Amino acid sequence: MSDLPAPEAPAPDPRPTPTEPVADPGAAAELDVAELDVTAPDVAVAPAPVEAAVAALPWWDSAVFYQIYPRSFADSNGDGVGDLGGVREHLDYLRDLGIDALWISPVTRSPMADHGYDVSDPRDIDPLFGDLAAMDALLAAAHERGIKVTMDLVPNHTSEEHPWFRAALTARPGSAERARYVFRDGRGPGGDEPPNNWPSIFGGPAWSRVVEPDGTKGQWYLHLFAPEQPDLNFDNPEVVDDLEKTLRFWLDRGIDGFRIDVAHGLAKPDGLPDLEIPATQLMVGSVEDSRFDNPGVHEIHRRIRRVTDEYRAVTVGEIWVDDNERFGKYLRSDELTLGFNFRLARAQFTADDIRDAITNSLAAVDAVDAVATWTLSNHDISREVTRYGGGRIGTARARAMALVVLALPGVPFLYNGSELGLADVDLPDAALQDPMFFRSGGLMRGRDGCRVPLPWDGVAPPYGFTTGSSTWLPMPDDWAKLTVAAELDDPTSMLELYRAAIALRRSRPEFAAGSAFALLPAADGCVVFQRGQGLVCVVNTTDEPMQLPPGEVLLSSAPMDGDRLAGDAAAWVAL
Ligand code: BGC
């Protein structure tokens, strides 16, 4: 990361100061005291001189990112779908939450077969979300508040309505128009079989057959996702040139960087051989799935980096690659600046899983001197409250894990609604919209449950999300206590926990980029790690309270009982 230009001077810090830990002495039951040994690190990252390191680091190395799923964040025009105006109206909320940067899921032109991940014009805003002026206004307003803005870049595929794909359909096999995509003749008599056995990530075959302009049955085109999302051919220089044009288009408008969709899937294996595994699950990285993580992908990321470096912009790639060494390759100093490591989002709430996810995520980046990212959920992954068991326990564990991701070294990504403690919504079939549900014949329920619009205020749907009466996905009746307004009024809410944690993370030198990290030995069922010279994060995954090491409890995810931390909870302690 050392070849980047010096960062800009930081904007003044408008964020709130931390609140005191919540104290409720009545809450913890009688306990077995778990012994903590906080003296001997078993995994250590060498301490770095903090101030010197921070001065040399780019802004994103310790930033807190917040993912906005624009359909679901806030609606400013009453049509029931969130939009850029809605984001702009709530920038003060985001500033007060304390985040540093936004990742906005796709808002570019799209027929919305995959809610924006099918792009028909990558250099314009879809009218559903606003227009270029709305994007410019949002960018300016965010920058005024010291918030950076990154956009989703979807290079792997276009929409079937992209002018290139339309041209490919009316052109001949072997034409330059078809060479931008992956067209092949079929196998078997009459070419009636797909060119290989690849399944689509969303279910069904990864190939669809076209009808040639003369009306005959024709070639097949590749779509790793829905048929409406034809894969581009990155061996074609025109495709890479066009991507560069898109990068520059947004960077010239002042965008601070990109989240790169399917960053590990842009290069396809030579000869497109049959898969030897039966199918792959959605977004689950597997080195056995030969469609992903092919060597050619790295040259594409180098090309992107050459452009983004000119603008000092950040890139964060979606990298579903389990192997640490292979993962790290994406983060070499001339490729992506950051990469999503999804280990923590897949970990159960057990000490072993949490420790394993932390250790491996750090190992993957340390080898290439890159920075780790941490995420508990996103628009493709079940919300953490639900993954950890739902209800009271799921919420308690999600609170604990919030303190984990915000204490780890590197870059946390929060998914909108996590800060409110939202759970997945069990939607009726009739409400579902995810192509995964339809393509899989209902076998996979899809991702709509984690995409329900955010509740802002009021006691009934649409909870201030829209001025209209309906929302693109129905909102549940029992979210009155989970609205932003209600949580701002409740010092014990998830939102207040997030605000306090982010403020502490900002003010304590132990959390600064480059500050030391060490996993410490801990009692069964506990994870303890140290930041800097003496701040520890203690996670108790058991259902019994445990004794904390002596020190000042800066923040706890559950009420403290003296020096005892409840089960399913975490605390930050200054030793
Ligand atoms: C995005 C998904 C999307 C897929 C196809 C991803 O990994 O995060 O939401 O459906 O790419 O673009």
XYZ file of C-alpha atoms and ligand atoms in Angstrom:
587
model
C 0.000 0.000 0.000
C 3.067 2.197 0.260
C 3.050 3.453 -3.317
C 0.011 5.655 -2.773
C 0.263 9.414 -2.706
C -0.056 11.184 0.631
C -3.649 11.475 1.910
C -5.583 14.712 2.067
C -5.778 16.594 5.346
C -8.567 15.077 7.459
C -11.882 16.955 7.635
C -12.885 18.384 11.033
C -14.501 15.727 13.201
C -18.182 16.499 13.689
C -18.941 13.248 15.535
C -20.365 12.765 19.018
C -18.271 11.730 21.983
C -18.654 8.231 23.444
C -21.284 7.485 26.039
C -20.716 5.559 29.252
C -21.217 1.781 29.284
C -24.735 0.686 30.068
C -24.916 -0.433 33.687
C -27.628 -2.697 35.024
C -26.341 -4.569 38.076
C -29.455 -6.713 38.314
C -29.051 -8.445 34.984
C -26.236 -11.037 35.350
C -27.024 -14.373 36.977
C -24.673 -16.221 39.369
C -21.602 -17.313 37.465
C -18.601 -19.451 36.975
C -15.715 -17.072 36.814
C -13.836 -17.621 33.574
C -10.145 -17.015 33.940
C -8.551 -14.668 31.505
C -4.854 -14.543 30.897
C -4.238 -11.228 29.264
C -0.513 -11.264 29.681
C 0.764 -13.482 26.890
C -0.184 -12.875 23.284
C -0.418 -16.044 21.183
C -0.776 -14.288 17.859
C 0.915 -10.957 17.563
C 1.236 -8.306 14.955
C 4.325 -6.228 15.531
C 3.457 -2.831 16.993
C 4.091 0.049 14.628
C 4.877 3.608 15.631
C 1.311 4.870 15.409
C 1.684 8.493 14.453
C 4.300 7.984 11.784
C 2.285 5.136 10.294
C -0.998 7.073 10.256
C 0.531 10.010 8.456
C 1.684 7.712 5.659
C -1.553 5.774 5.323
C -4.388 6.473 2.905
C -7.737 7.547 4.389
C -9.405 4.171 3.972
C -6.969 2.215 6.110
C -8.981 2.864 9.261
C -12.257 4.112 7.804
C -15.685 2.841 8.825
C -17.682 2.141 5.665
C -21.459 2.038 5.551
C -23.211 0.155 2.763
C -26.329 1.756 1.384
C -28.688 -0.526 -0.470
C -30.368 2.400 -2.222
C -33.766 0.779 -2.827
C -34.096 0.289 0.899
C -32.394 3.207 2.611
C -34.849 6.113 2.252
C -37.359 7.224 -0.370
C -37.596 10.934 -1.173
C -40.254 10.900 -3.910
C -42.998 8.703 -2.503
C -42.761 5.824 -4.998
C -41.898 3.292 -2.302
C -38.343 2.718 -3.569
C -35.347 4.366 -1.922
C -33.345 6.853 -3.976
C -30.393 9.235 -3.991
C -32.519 12.066 -2.633
C -33.323 9.846 0.331
C -29.654 9.252 0.999
C -28.943 12.948 0.823
C -31.746 13.775 3.249
C -30.220 11.453 5.830
C -26.575 12.424 5.572
C -26.662 14.086 8.983
C -27.831 10.800 10.447
C -24.838 9.082 8.868
C -22.440 11.794 10.013
C -23.760 11.482 13.563
C -23.434 7.706 13.383
C -19.777 8.440 12.774
C -19.086 6.625 9.522
C -16.325 7.793 7.208
C -17.409 6.477 3.831
C -20.391 5.152 1.927
C -20.570 2.246 -0.454
C -23.692 2.755 -2.512
C -24.957 -0.396 -4.243
C -25.673 0.149 -7.964
C -27.645 3.229 -8.937
C -26.670 3.170 -12.601
C -29.190 2.587 -15.383
C -30.744 -0.822 -15.167
C -33.924 -2.692 -16.047
C -33.603 -4.051 -12.467
C -33.671 -7.762 -13.221
C -31.180 -8.048 -10.344
C -31.994 -4.723 -8.710
C -29.253 -2.744 -10.397
C -26.617 -5.449 -10.744
C -27.753 -5.668 -14.388
C -26.438 -2.437 -15.836
C -27.666 -1.087 -19.156
C -25.648 2.138 -18.966
C -22.784 2.282 -16.479
C -22.316 6.017 -16.996
C -25.746 7.294 -16.078
C -28.053 7.164 -13.049
C -31.258 5.174 -13.259
C -34.347 7.418 -13.079
C -35.665 5.228 -10.255
C -32.869 6.615 -8.085
C -32.562 10.135 -9.503
C -30.230 11.523 -12.123
C -26.649 12.682 -12.522
C -27.477 15.979 -10.842
C -28.840 14.079 -7.818
C -25.625 12.070 -7.661
C -23.508 15.219 -7.897
C -25.573 16.873 -5.171
C -25.258 13.850 -2.914
C -21.529 13.729 -3.468
C -21.091 17.396 -2.640
C -23.289 17.164 0.462
C -21.447 14.065 1.674
C -18.066 15.680 1.129
C -19.207 18.750 3.060
C -19.749 16.431 6.007
C -16.398 14.720 5.604
C -17.985 11.537 4.212
C -16.388 9.795 1.225
C -18.582 8.148 -1.388
C -17.859 4.939 -3.258
C -20.042 3.383 -5.926
C -20.654 -0.170 -6.996
C -18.930 -1.109 -10.233
C -20.350 -4.144 -12.028
C -17.708 -5.113 -14.577
C -18.398 -8.842 -14.970
C -21.636 -8.530 -16.901
C -24.051 -6.040 -18.407
C -27.795 -6.015 -18.659
C -29.307 -7.770 -21.661
C -30.601 -4.291 -22.491
C -27.140 -2.758 -22.743
C -26.703 -1.454 -26.315
C -23.731 -3.787 -26.739
C -25.799 -6.869 -26.016
C -28.632 -5.732 -28.231
C -26.114 -5.235 -31.018
C -24.670 -8.689 -30.341
C -28.090 -10.259 -30.801
C -28.584 -8.735 -34.210
C -25.007 -9.408 -35.336
C -23.602 -12.645 -36.779
C -21.673 -15.372 -34.967
C -17.994 -14.438 -35.021
C -18.752 -10.699 -35.266
C -17.016 -7.971 -33.261
C -20.342 -7.317 -31.514
C -20.507 -10.882 -30.194
C -16.837 -10.845 -29.224
C -17.618 -8.457 -26.361
C -19.558 -11.265 -24.687
C -19.065 -15.005 -24.382
C -20.977 -16.533 -27.278
C -20.397 -20.166 -28.249
C -21.959 -22.770 -30.498
C -23.930 -25.415 -28.656
C -22.913 -29.029 -28.292
C -24.653 -32.138 -29.639
C -26.892 -32.538 -32.677
C -28.022 -29.176 -33.948
C -26.049 -27.442 -31.223
C -29.012 -28.032 -28.971
C -26.972 -28.598 -25.804
C -25.273 -25.755 -23.903
C -21.538 -25.352 -24.635
C -20.606 -26.741 -21.218
C -22.204 -27.919 -17.976
C -21.956 -24.683 -16.018
C -24.910 -23.873 -13.780
C -25.913 -20.288 -13.100
C -25.293 -19.016 -9.581
C -29.001 -18.197 -9.454
C -30.086 -21.679 -10.583
C -30.643 -23.246 -14.023
C -27.971 -23.373 -16.726
C -25.414 -20.578 -17.105
C -26.110 -20.487 -20.870
C -29.069 -19.214 -22.855
C -29.626 -19.754 -26.531
C -30.380 -16.915 -28.898
C -32.481 -16.845 -32.004
C -30.371 -15.629 -34.905
C -31.575 -12.622 -36.950
C -32.724 -15.054 -39.692
C -35.016 -16.816 -37.232
C -32.954 -20.002 -36.797
C -31.887 -21.416 -33.450
C -28.515 -19.903 -32.774
C -25.536 -19.631 -30.481
C -25.504 -19.668 -26.707
C -24.269 -16.865 -24.442
C -22.806 -17.179 -20.976
C -24.436 -15.681 -17.889
C -23.002 -16.747 -14.553
C -25.973 -15.020 -12.936
C -29.409 -14.404 -14.512
C -29.996 -14.644 -18.294
C -30.583 -10.894 -18.159
C -26.920 -10.507 -17.078
C -24.701 -11.658 -19.981
C -21.030 -12.032 -19.008
C -18.547 -9.776 -20.726
C -15.400 -11.117 -22.375
C -12.427 -9.558 -20.614
C -10.022 -10.965 -23.197
C -11.423 -8.311 -25.511
C -9.483 -5.026 -25.144
C -12.588 -3.041 -26.030
C -14.258 -4.341 -22.848
C -11.372 -3.258 -20.656
C -11.149 0.119 -22.388
C -14.827 0.714 -21.738
C -14.377 -0.154 -18.074
C -11.626 2.430 -17.854
C -13.960 4.970 -19.435
C -16.549 4.203 -16.748
C -13.985 4.533 -13.965
C -12.850 7.902 -15.221
C -16.415 9.089 -15.768
C -17.220 8.751 -12.070
C -13.798 9.649 -10.723
C -13.874 12.868 -12.710
C -17.165 13.693 -10.955
C -15.440 13.281 -7.596
C -16.322 9.713 -6.568
C -13.822 8.422 -4.000
C -13.689 4.840 -5.189
C -15.529 1.672 -6.106
C -16.750 -1.566 -4.689
C -16.047 -4.076 -7.450
C -18.705 -6.702 -8.011
C -17.557 -10.299 -8.613
C -13.950 -9.134 -8.561
C -12.737 -12.736 -8.526
C -14.792 -13.813 -11.537
C -13.840 -11.453 -14.353
C -11.434 -13.843 -16.123
C -12.876 -17.155 -17.286
C -10.834 -20.363 -17.554
C -9.239 -21.068 -20.940
C -11.451 -23.187 -23.150
C -14.398 -22.938 -20.711
C -14.050 -26.571 -19.567
C -16.858 -28.493 -17.892
C -17.062 -28.059 -14.134
C -16.099 -31.078 -12.147
C -18.194 -30.102 -9.169
C -21.965 -30.417 -9.467
C -22.788 -26.788 -8.722
C -21.648 -23.939 -6.596
C -23.686 -22.096 -4.042
C -24.318 -18.434 -4.449
C -21.297 -16.318 -3.683
C -19.545 -19.084 -1.816
C -15.912 -19.048 -2.748
C -14.402 -22.301 -3.738
C -11.057 -23.000 -5.278
C -12.691 -26.019 -6.889
C -15.041 -23.817 -8.869
C -12.836 -23.202 -11.868
C -14.974 -20.337 -13.115
C -13.592 -18.069 -10.416
C -10.164 -16.894 -9.344
C -8.450 -17.477 -12.677
C -4.960 -16.036 -13.149
C -6.063 -13.576 -15.854
C -8.115 -11.663 -13.300
C -5.056 -10.008 -11.801
C -4.113 -8.144 -14.956
C -7.605 -6.638 -15.004
C -7.188 -5.401 -11.453
C -3.810 -3.923 -12.335
C -5.420 -2.006 -15.126
C -8.108 -0.690 -12.765
C -5.484 0.266 -10.176
C -3.478 2.290 -12.661
C -6.541 4.463 -13.142
C -7.718 4.683 -9.531
C -4.231 5.587 -8.310
C -4.311 8.664 -10.499
C -7.274 9.830 -8.425
C -6.131 8.430 -5.061
C -9.344 6.359 -5.084
C -10.091 3.231 -3.132
C -11.239 -0.095 -4.584
C -12.770 -2.884 -2.571
C -13.288 -6.143 -4.364
C -15.900 -8.789 -3.745
C -13.564 -11.767 -3.416
C -15.144 -15.094 -2.528
C -11.827 -16.906 -2.320
C -11.105 -19.008 0.750
C -7.435 -19.746 0.313
C -5.421 -17.072 2.130
C -2.565 -16.933 -0.321
C -4.851 -16.687 -3.323
C -6.991 -14.107 -1.565
C -3.939 -12.005 -0.755
C -2.896 -11.874 -4.401
C -5.799 -9.541 -5.134
C -4.377 -7.056 -2.654
C -0.854 -6.780 -3.953
C 0.275 -3.186 -4.136
C -0.679 -2.837 -7.807
C -4.126 -4.470 -7.599
C -7.146 -3.822 -5.366
C -6.658 -1.598 -2.343
C -9.136 -3.565 -0.213
C -10.967 -6.862 -0.531
C -14.010 -8.256 1.192
C -13.089 -11.219 3.294
C -16.352 -12.918 4.200
C -15.046 -15.260 6.879
C -16.586 -13.311 9.740
C -19.910 -13.119 7.922
C -19.905 -16.901 7.707
C -18.661 -17.568 11.238
C -21.012 -18.945 13.876
C -21.098 -17.160 17.216
C -18.524 -19.480 18.751
C -15.092 -18.602 20.062
C -13.423 -21.035 17.656
C -15.193 -19.664 14.610
C -14.585 -16.053 15.545
C -10.932 -16.643 16.319
C -10.464 -18.653 13.146
C -12.084 -15.945 11.013
C -9.906 -13.244 12.558
C -6.680 -15.194 12.301
C -7.236 -16.207 8.689
C -8.477 -12.818 7.540
C -5.364 -11.203 8.973
C -3.054 -13.871 7.606
C -4.490 -13.333 4.121
C -3.639 -9.624 4.098
C -0.480 -9.615 6.212
C 1.360 -11.639 3.602
C 0.954 -8.812 1.084
C 1.115 -5.945 3.559
C -2.516 -5.042 2.958
C -5.338 -4.044 5.273
C -8.134 -6.350 6.421
C -11.847 -5.695 6.019
C -14.587 -6.944 8.326
C -18.223 -7.419 7.595
C -21.102 -9.191 9.288
C -23.668 -8.903 6.529
C -24.563 -7.248 3.267
C -27.347 -7.288 0.706
C -26.502 -10.884 -0.243
C -26.037 -12.292 3.256
C -28.551 -12.903 6.008
C -28.568 -10.201 8.670
C -26.421 -11.018 11.689
C -29.285 -10.901 14.204
C -30.895 -13.716 12.233
C -27.685 -15.662 11.618
C -26.929 -15.680 15.335
C -30.293 -17.164 16.259
C -32.760 -14.278 16.021
C -34.769 -12.726 18.829
C -33.137 -11.680 22.072
C -30.128 -13.980 21.714
C -29.512 -13.029 18.093
C -29.637 -9.354 19.028
C -27.324 -9.820 22.031
C -24.798 -11.625 19.841
C -25.068 -9.049 17.068
C -24.337 -6.348 19.656
C -21.279 -8.277 20.787
C -20.052 -8.717 17.230
C -20.489 -5.012 16.539
C -17.842 -4.420 19.196
C -15.650 -7.044 17.537
C -15.715 -5.610 14.010
C -15.237 -2.080 15.273
C -12.213 -3.070 17.349
C -10.333 -5.171 14.818
C -7.470 -3.655 12.842
C -8.599 -2.617 9.391
C -11.789 -1.513 7.739
C -15.271 -2.428 8.991
C -18.171 -2.404 6.539
C -21.602 -1.936 8.116
C -24.687 -2.885 6.150
C -27.532 -0.390 6.451
C -29.897 -1.516 9.180
C -27.225 -3.398 11.145
C -26.924 -0.358 13.347
C -30.633 -0.688 14.147
C -30.402 -4.376 14.919
C -32.769 -5.344 12.121
C -33.319 -9.032 11.471
C -34.239 -10.690 8.182
C -37.936 -10.457 7.436
C -39.807 -13.629 6.609
C -41.623 -12.394 3.527
C -44.537 -14.164 1.863
C -43.781 -15.775 -1.502
C -45.960 -13.235 -3.274
C -43.692 -10.406 -2.080
C -40.411 -11.967 -3.181
C -38.489 -10.319 -6.009
C -35.012 -11.836 -6.010
C -34.233 -13.605 -9.307
C -32.616 -16.328 -7.237
C -36.037 -17.324 -5.890
C -37.533 -17.627 -9.356
C -34.522 -19.160 -11.130
C -34.188 -21.853 -8.497
C -37.872 -22.719 -8.731
C -38.307 -21.535 -5.149
C -35.589 -23.852 -3.795
C -33.532 -20.853 -2.705
C -35.598 -18.176 -1.012
C -33.217 -15.479 -2.097
C -32.030 -12.309 -0.485
C -35.141 -10.167 -0.154
C -35.414 -10.864 3.580
C -32.277 -8.831 4.304
C -33.265 -6.023 1.926
C -36.474 -4.751 3.526
C -36.593 -0.908 3.710
C -35.228 0.840 6.800
C -37.615 2.164 9.476
C -37.006 5.833 10.299
C -39.834 6.892 12.588
C -43.470 6.301 13.507
C -45.110 3.193 14.847
C -46.392 1.438 11.727
C -45.227 0.715 8.181
C -43.810 2.525 6.252
C -42.132 4.020 9.346
C -41.114 7.232 7.584
C -39.257 5.336 4.837
C -41.496 6.902 2.195
C -44.183 9.548 1.963
C -46.158 7.088 -0.144
C -48.280 4.320 1.280
C -46.462 1.224 0.075
C -42.882 0.054 -0.052
C -41.170 -2.130 -2.651
C -40.891 -4.910 -0.088
C -43.436 -4.994 2.729
C -42.221 -3.795 6.117
C -43.182 -5.766 9.230
C -45.664 -4.543 11.834
C -43.327 -5.027 14.788
C -40.531 -2.583 13.964
C -41.820 0.403 15.996
C -39.009 0.006 18.538
C -36.391 -0.399 15.820
C -36.894 2.905 14.063
C -34.061 5.414 14.036
C -36.188 7.838 16.057
C -37.067 5.260 18.711
C -33.473 4.081 19.036
C -32.118 7.597 19.319
C -34.385 7.956 22.323
C -33.191 4.769 23.958
C -29.695 4.802 25.490
C -29.632 0.987 25.478
C -30.451 0.654 21.768
C -28.276 -0.944 19.121
C -27.973 2.433 17.423
C -26.583 4.052 20.568
C -24.149 1.173 20.945
C -22.898 1.692 17.392
C -22.624 5.437 17.853
C -20.695 5.046 21.077
C -18.411 2.379 19.622
C -17.604 4.322 16.464
C -16.914 7.470 18.491
C -14.556 5.556 20.786
C -12.878 3.924 17.826
C -12.261 7.398 16.472
C -10.961 8.908 19.702
C -8.839 6.108 21.207
C -5.300 5.843 19.828
C -5.411 2.073 20.322
C -7.787 1.859 17.366
C -5.732 3.989 15.004
C -4.530 2.457 11.749
C -1.218 0.734 12.331
C -1.846 0.223 16.057
C -0.764 -3.184 17.357
C -3.067 -6.196 17.433
C -2.668 -9.417 19.390
C -5.005 -12.326 20.051
C -4.585 -13.337 23.679
C -5.113 -16.706 25.309
C -8.562 -16.856 26.865
C -10.907 -19.160 28.741
C -13.046 -21.634 26.802
C -15.770 -19.904 24.887
C -14.067 -16.518 25.028
C -12.095 -14.503 22.542
C -9.799 -11.760 23.749
C -7.707 -9.487 21.619
C -5.637 -6.482 22.426
C -5.230 -3.252 20.518
C -2.393 -0.864 21.094
C -0.767 -0.803 24.472
C -3.602 -2.036 26.637
C -7.112 -1.955 25.301
C -8.739 -5.367 25.078
C -11.901 -6.550 23.406
C -13.363 -9.466 25.332
C -16.063 -11.611 23.739
C -18.020 -14.063 25.845
C -19.765 -16.567 23.567
C -20.935 -18.752 26.463
C -24.260 -18.283 28.195
C -22.576 -17.685 31.570
C -21.264 -14.361 32.837
C -17.500 -14.099 33.100
C -15.091 -11.931 35.013
C -13.375 -9.211 33.041
C -9.714 -8.384 33.532
C -9.103 -5.439 35.847
C -9.416 -2.141 34.065
C -11.900 0.450 32.943
C -14.837 -0.868 30.956
C -15.087 1.614 28.110
C -18.103 0.041 26.496
C -20.040 -3.172 26.815
C -22.664 -4.713 24.591
C -24.735 -5.814 27.594
C -25.298 -4.358 31.050
C -22.338 -5.031 33.358
C -22.689 -6.746 36.700
C -19.751 -5.242 38.547
C -16.732 -6.613 36.709
C -18.681 -9.463 35.183
C -19.604 -9.578 31.518
C -22.829 -11.356 30.595
C -22.926 -14.327 28.228
C -23.412 -13.525 24.515
C -21.721 -10.193 25.069
C -18.521 -8.274 24.469
C -16.728 -5.406 26.174
C -13.873 -3.038 25.543
C -11.635 -2.689 28.568
C -8.748 -0.276 29.044
C -6.333 -2.319 31.159
C -23.729 -8.901 -5.904
C -25.068 -9.540 -5.992
C -25.419 -9.706 -7.450
C -24.319 -10.463 -8.188
C -24.461 -10.334 -9.667
C -22.861 -9.954 -6.502
O -22.035 -10.630 -5.932
O -23.330 -8.585 -4.606
O -26.050 -8.812 -5.324
O -26.618 -10.401 -7.562
O -23.055 -9.978 -7.874
O -24.093 -9.054 -10.049
